[in-house]
Coordinates of C-alpha atoms and ligand atoms in Angstrom, one line a residue:
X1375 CA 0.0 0.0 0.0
X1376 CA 1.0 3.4 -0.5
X1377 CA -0.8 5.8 1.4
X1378 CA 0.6 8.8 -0.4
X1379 CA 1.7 8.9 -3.8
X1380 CA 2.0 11.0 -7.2
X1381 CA 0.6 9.3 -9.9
X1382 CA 0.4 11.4 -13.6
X1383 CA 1.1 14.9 -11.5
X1384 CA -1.9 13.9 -9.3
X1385 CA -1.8 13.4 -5.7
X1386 CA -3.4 10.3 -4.2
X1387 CA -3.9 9.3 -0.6
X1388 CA -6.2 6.9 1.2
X1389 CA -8.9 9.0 3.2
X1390 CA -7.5 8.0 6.7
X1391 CA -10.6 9.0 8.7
X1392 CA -12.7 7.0 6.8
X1393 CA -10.6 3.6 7.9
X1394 CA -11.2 0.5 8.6
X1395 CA -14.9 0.3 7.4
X1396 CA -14.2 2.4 4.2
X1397 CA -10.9 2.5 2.0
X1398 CA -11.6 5.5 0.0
X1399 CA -8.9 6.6 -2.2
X1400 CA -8.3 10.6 -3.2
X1401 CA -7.0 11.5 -6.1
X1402 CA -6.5 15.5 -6.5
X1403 CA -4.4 18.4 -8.4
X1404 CA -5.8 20.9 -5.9
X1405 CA -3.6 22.7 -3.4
X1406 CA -6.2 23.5 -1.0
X1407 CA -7.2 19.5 -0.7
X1408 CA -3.9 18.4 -0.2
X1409 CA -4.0 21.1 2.6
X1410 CA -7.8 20.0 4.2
X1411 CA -5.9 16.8 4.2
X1412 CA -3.4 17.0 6.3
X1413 CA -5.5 19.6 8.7
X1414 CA -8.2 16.7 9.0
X1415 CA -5.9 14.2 9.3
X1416 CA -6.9 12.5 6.1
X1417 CA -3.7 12.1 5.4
X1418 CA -1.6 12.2 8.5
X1419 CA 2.0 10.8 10.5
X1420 CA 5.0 13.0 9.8
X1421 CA 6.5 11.4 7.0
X1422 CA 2.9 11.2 5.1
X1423 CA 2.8 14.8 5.5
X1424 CA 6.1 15.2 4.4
X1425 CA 5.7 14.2 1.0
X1426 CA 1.9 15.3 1.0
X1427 CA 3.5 18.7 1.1
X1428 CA 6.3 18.4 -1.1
X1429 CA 3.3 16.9 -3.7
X1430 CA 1.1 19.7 -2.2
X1431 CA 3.4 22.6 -3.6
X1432 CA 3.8 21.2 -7.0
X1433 CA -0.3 21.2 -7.4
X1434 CA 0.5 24.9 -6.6
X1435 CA 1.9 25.6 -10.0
X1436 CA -1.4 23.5 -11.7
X1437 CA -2.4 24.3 -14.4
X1438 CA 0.9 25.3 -15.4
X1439 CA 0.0 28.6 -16.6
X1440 CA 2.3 30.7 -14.6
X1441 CA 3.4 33.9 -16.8
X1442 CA 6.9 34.2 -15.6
X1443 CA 9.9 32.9 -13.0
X1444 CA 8.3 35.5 -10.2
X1445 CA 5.1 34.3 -10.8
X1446 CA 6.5 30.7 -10.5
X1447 CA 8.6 31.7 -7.4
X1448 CA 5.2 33.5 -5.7
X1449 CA 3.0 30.7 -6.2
X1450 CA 5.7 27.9 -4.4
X1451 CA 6.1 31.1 -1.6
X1452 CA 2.2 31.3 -1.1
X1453 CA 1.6 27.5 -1.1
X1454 CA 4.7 26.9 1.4
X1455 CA 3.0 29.6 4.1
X1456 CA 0.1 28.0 3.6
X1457 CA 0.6 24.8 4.1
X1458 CA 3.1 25.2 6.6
X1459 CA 0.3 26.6 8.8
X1460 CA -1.8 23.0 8.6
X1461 CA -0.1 21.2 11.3
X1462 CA 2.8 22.7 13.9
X1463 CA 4.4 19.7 15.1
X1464 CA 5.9 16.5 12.3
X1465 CA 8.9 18.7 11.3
X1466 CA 9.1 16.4 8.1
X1467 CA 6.1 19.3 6.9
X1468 CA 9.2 22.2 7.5
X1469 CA 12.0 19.6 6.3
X1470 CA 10.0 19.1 3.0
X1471 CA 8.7 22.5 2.3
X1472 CA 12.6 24.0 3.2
X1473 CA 14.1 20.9 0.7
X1474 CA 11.8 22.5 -2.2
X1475 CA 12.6 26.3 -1.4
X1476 CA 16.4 24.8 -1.6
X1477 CA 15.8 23.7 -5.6
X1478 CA 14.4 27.6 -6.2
X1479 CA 18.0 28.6 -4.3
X1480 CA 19.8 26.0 -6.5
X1481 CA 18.1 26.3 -9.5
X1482 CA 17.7 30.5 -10.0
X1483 CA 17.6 31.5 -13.6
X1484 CA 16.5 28.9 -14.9
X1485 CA 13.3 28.7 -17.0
X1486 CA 10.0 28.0 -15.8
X1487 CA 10.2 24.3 -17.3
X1488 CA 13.5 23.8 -15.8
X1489 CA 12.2 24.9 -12.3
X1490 CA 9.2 22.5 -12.4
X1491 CA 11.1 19.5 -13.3
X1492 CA 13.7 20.2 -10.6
X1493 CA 11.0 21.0 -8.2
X1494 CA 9.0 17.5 -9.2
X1495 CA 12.4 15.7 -9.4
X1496 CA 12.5 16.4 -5.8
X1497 CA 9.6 16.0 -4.7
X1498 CA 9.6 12.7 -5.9
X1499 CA 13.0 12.3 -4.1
X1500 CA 11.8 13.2 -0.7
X1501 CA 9.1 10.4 -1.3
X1502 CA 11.6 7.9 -2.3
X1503 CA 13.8 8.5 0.3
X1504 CA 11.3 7.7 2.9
X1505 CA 10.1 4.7 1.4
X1506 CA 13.8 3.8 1.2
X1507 CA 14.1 4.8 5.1
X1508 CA 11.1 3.0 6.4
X1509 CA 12.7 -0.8 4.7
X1510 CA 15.7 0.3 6.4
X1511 CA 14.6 1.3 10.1
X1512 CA 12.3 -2.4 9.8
X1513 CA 15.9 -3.6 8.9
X1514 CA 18.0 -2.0 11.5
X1515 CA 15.2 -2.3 14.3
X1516 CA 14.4 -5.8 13.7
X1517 CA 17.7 -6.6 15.0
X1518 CA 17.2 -5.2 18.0
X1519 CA 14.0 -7.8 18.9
X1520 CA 14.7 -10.9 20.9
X1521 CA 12.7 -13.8 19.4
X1522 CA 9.5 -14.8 21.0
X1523 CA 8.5 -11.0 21.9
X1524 CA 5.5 -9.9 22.5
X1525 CA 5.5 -5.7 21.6
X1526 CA 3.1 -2.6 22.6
X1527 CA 3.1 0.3 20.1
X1528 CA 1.0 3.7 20.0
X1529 CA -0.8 5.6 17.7
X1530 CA -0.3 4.5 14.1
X1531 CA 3.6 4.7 13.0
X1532 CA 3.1 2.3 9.8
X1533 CA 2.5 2.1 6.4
X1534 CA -0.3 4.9 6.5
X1535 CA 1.4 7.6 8.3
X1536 CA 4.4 7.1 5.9
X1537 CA 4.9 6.8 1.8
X1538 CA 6.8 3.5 2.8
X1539 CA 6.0 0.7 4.9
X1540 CA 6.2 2.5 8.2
X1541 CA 8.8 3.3 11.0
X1542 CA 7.9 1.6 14.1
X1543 CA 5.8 -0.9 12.6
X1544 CA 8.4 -1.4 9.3
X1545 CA 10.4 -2.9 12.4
X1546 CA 7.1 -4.9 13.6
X1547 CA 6.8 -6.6 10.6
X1548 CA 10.3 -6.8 9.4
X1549 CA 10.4 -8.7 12.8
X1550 CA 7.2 -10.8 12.6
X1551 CA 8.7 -12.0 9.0
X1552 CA 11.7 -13.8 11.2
X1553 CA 9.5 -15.1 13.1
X1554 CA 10.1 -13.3 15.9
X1555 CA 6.5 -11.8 17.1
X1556 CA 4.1 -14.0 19.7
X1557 CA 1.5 -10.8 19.5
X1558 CA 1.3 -6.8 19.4
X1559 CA -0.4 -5.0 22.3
X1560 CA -2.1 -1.8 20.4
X1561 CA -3.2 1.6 22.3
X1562 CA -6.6 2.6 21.2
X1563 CA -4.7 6.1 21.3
X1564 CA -7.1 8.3 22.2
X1565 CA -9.5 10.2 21.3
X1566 CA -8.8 9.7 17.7
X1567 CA -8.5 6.3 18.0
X1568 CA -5.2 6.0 15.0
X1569 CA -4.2 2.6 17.4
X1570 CA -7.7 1.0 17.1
X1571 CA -8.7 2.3 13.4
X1572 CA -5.3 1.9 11.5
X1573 CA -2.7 0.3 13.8
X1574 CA -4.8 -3.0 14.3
X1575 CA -6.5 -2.3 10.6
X1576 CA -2.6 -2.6 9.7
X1577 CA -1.4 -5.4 11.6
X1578 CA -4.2 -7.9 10.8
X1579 CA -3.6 -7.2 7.2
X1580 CA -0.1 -8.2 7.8
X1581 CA -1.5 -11.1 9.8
X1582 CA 0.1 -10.3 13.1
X1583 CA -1.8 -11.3 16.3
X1584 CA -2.6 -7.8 17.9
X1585 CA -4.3 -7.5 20.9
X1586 CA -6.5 -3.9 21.2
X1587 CA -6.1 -2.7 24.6
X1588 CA -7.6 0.9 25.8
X1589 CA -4.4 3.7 27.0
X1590 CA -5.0 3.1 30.2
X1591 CA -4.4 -0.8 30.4
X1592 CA -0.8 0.0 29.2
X1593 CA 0.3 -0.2 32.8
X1594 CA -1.4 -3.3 33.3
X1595 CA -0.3 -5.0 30.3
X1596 CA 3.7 -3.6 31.2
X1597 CA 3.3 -4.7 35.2
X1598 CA 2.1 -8.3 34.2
X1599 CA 5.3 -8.8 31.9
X1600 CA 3.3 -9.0 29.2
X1601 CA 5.7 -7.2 26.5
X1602 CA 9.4 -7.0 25.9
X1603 CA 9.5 -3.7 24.1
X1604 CA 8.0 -0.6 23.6
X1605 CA 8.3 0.8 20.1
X1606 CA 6.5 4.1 18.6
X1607 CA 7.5 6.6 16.2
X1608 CA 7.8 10.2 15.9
X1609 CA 6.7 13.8 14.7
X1610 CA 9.7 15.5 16.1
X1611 CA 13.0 14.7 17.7
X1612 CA 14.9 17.3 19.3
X1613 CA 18.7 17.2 18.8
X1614 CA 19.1 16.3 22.5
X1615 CA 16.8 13.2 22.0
X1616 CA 13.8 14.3 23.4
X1617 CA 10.6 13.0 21.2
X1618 CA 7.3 14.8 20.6
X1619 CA 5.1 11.9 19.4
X1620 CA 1.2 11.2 20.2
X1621 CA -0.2 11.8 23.2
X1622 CA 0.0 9.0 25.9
X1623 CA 3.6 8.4 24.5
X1624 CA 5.6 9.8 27.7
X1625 CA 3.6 8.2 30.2
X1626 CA 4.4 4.6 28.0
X1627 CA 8.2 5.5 28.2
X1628 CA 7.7 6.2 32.4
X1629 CA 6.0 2.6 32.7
X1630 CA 8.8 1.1 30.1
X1631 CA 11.5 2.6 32.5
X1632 CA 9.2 1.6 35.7
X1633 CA 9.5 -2.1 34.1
X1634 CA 12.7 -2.8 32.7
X1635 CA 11.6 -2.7 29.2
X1636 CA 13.4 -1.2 25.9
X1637 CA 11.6 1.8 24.7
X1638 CA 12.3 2.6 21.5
X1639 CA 11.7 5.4 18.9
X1640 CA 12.0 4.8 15.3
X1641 CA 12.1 7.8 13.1
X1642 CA 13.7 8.7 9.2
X1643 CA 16.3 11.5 9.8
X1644 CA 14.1 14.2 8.5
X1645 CA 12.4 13.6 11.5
X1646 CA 15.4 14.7 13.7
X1647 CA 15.3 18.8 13.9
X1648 CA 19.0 19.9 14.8
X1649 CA 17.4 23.3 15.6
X1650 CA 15.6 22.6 18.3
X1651 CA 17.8 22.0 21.4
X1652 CA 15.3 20.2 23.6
X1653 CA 11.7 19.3 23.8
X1654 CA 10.7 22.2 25.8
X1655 CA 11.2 24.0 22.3
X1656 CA 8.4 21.6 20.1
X1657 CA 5.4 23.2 19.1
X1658 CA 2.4 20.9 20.4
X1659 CA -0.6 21.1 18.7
X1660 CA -4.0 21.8 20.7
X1661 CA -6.7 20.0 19.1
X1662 CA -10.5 21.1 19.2
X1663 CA -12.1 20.2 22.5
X1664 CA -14.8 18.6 20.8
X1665 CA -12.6 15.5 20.0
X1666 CA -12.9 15.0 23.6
X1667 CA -16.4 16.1 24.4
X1668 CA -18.0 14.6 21.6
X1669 CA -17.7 10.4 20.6
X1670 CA -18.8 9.2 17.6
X1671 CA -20.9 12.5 17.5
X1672 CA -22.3 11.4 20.7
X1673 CA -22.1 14.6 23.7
X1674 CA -20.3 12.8 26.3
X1675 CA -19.5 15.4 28.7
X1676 CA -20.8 18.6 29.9
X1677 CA -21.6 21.4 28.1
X1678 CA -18.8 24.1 28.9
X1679 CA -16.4 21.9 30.6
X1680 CA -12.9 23.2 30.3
X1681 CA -11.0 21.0 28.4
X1682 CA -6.9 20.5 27.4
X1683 CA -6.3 18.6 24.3
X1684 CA -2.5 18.5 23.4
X1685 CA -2.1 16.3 20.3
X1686 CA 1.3 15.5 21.4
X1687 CA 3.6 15.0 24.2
X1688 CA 7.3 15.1 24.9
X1689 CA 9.1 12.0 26.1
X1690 CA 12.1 12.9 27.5
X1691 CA 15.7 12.1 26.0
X1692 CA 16.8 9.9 29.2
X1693 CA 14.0 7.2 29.0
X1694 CA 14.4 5.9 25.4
X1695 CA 16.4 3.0 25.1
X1696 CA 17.6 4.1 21.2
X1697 CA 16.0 5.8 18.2
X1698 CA 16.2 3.9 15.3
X1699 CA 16.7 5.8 11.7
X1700 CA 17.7 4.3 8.4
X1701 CA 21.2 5.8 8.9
X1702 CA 21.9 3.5 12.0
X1703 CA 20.5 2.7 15.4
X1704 CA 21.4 5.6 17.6
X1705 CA 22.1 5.6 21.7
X1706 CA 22.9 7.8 24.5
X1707 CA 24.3 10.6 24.0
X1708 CA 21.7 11.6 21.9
X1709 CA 22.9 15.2 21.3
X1710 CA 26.5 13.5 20.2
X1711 CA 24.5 10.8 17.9
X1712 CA 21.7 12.8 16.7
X1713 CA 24.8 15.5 15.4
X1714 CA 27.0 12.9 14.0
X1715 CA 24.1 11.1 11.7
X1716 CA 23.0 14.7 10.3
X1717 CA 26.1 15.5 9.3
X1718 CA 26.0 12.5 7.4
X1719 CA 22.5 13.2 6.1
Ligands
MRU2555 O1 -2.0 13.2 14.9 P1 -1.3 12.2 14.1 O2 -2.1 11.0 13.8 O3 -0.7 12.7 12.8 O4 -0.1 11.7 15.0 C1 0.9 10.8 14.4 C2 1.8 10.2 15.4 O5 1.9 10.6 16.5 C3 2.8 9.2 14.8 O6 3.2 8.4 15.8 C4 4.0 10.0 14.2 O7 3.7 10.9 13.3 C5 5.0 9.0 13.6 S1 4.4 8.4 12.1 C6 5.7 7.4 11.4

């Protein structure tokens, strides 16, 4: 499956609120869908939005009837601000949308043509790249899993949140293909469920035993023994380590810790942001109260009750065991690791 892809200078994506009892497919050469998308979370998971962007700016210059280079150059600057006010924390939106400022940089006075095909060339590149990174993270990671594991994941860090096979659950089912999985222990992730709706929508298509548990039988599931590693993704890794990832992640890493199990993150580099020091520094998005008021449409608290909905939270640099990325399997001290592998990126 691809979740996101670029077929004919269309972008196509798999309506990801509309899974598991509907697989709709989008196909679109409109800016402002591409942009919906990734607000809604129809197409969502930093990588996913990555490329959605990178596709996203290209459908800025459709038709192709800009008159000149500035009008060119004006469109891509428009379409970059815009999208890059969809969603403030997956830095792989800023890491795409600076990669295809770079080709205007690289690429100045050069024809209108020219630009567009250096702009799709990399745009297609950034796509390729991560598909490339998420075979190599279930690679590298796989390693790292003792036969006969049982594992708990969060959220949804596979093939849908990517335009590869996934990051923390590339490593799942590179893993379960050596026969190393008993089961998967699955968050629900609330409250927009991406653990029950597309993790376990994932993992049964692969066939691998997963067991749906609710957030808050995590600690049950870690104090009974239960699982022999933690492994989740990322929207944003600090260059001291620290990991902004869905909601419910830290208090995962505190019971990992708590319980002597590995807690891993699995990310592509362009998920690492060398400009942010720590985690204190990630923007966390707030999402509407009404995800947590409302179920299934269904009022489900008072009316007016204050509410805090952070989409994401931080788990700090000291409780992750080692963050896998398709450049190697990194380890303590994350702020000497994290440096050396850019450079290399
Ligand atoms: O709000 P979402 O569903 O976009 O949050 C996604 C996550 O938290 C994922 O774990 C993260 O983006 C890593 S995806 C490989």
């Amino acid at each position: 499956m691809r979740a996101v892809d670029w077929v004919d200078g269309r972008f196509r994506f798999i309506d990801q609120t509309l899974l598991p009892q509907q697989e709709v497919w989008v196909d679109t050469d409109d800016l402002t869908v591409v942009g919906e998308a990734i607000r809604t979370l129809r197409v969502r998971g930093a990588p996913a939005i990555g490329v959605a962007a990178a596709f996203g700016l290209l459908l800025a210059l459709h038709p192709r009837t800009f008159s000149d280079v500035p009008d060119l150059r004006g469109r891509l600057r428009r379409a970059s601000a815009y999208l890059a006010q969809t969603r403030p924390t997956a830095v792989n939106l800023f890491y795409a949308l600076d990669r295809m400022r770079g080709v205007l940089d690289r690429h100045a006075g050069q024809s209108e043509a020219q630009l567009y095909a250096a702009l799709e060339r990399e745009a297609c590149a950034i796509q390729r790249e991560d598909i490339e990174a998420c075979r190599r993270i279930g690679e590298l990671g796989a390693e790292l899993i003792v036969p006969g594991s049982s594992l708990l994941t969060h959220c949804n860090a596979g093939a849908l949140a990517t335009a590869g096979d996934g990051t923390a659950l590339s490593i799942v089912t590179t893993a379960a293909r050596q026969g190393k999985i008993v089961r998967v222990y699955v968050d629900e992730t609330r409250p927009l469920l991406q653990g029950a709706r597309l993790t376990a929508w994932e993992l049964e298509q692969a066939d691998i035993p997963v067991v749906l548990i609710t957030d808050s039988t995590a600690g049950t599931v870690l104090r009974e023994g239960r699982v022999q590693a933690v492994i989740v993704g990322a929207d944003r890794v600090a260059a001291n380590g620290d990991a902004a990832n869905k909601v419910g992640t830290y208090p995962l890493a505190v019971l990992a810790q708590r319980h002597g199990v590995s807690f891993y993150v699995a990310v592509p580099t362009s998920t690492l942001d060398p400009d942010t020091p720590s985690g204190d520094g990630i923007p966390i998005e707030e999402r509407d109260p009404a995800e947590i008021t409302h179920f299934a449409g269904v009022v489900v608290a008072p009316a007016g009750v204050g509410v805090y909905a952070p989409a994401f939270d931080v788990t700090p640099n000291e409780l992750i065991t080692a963050i896998v990325t398709e450049r190697g399997v990194l380890r303590p001290p994350y702020v000497q690791t994290i440096a050396d592998v850019l450079k290399a990126r």
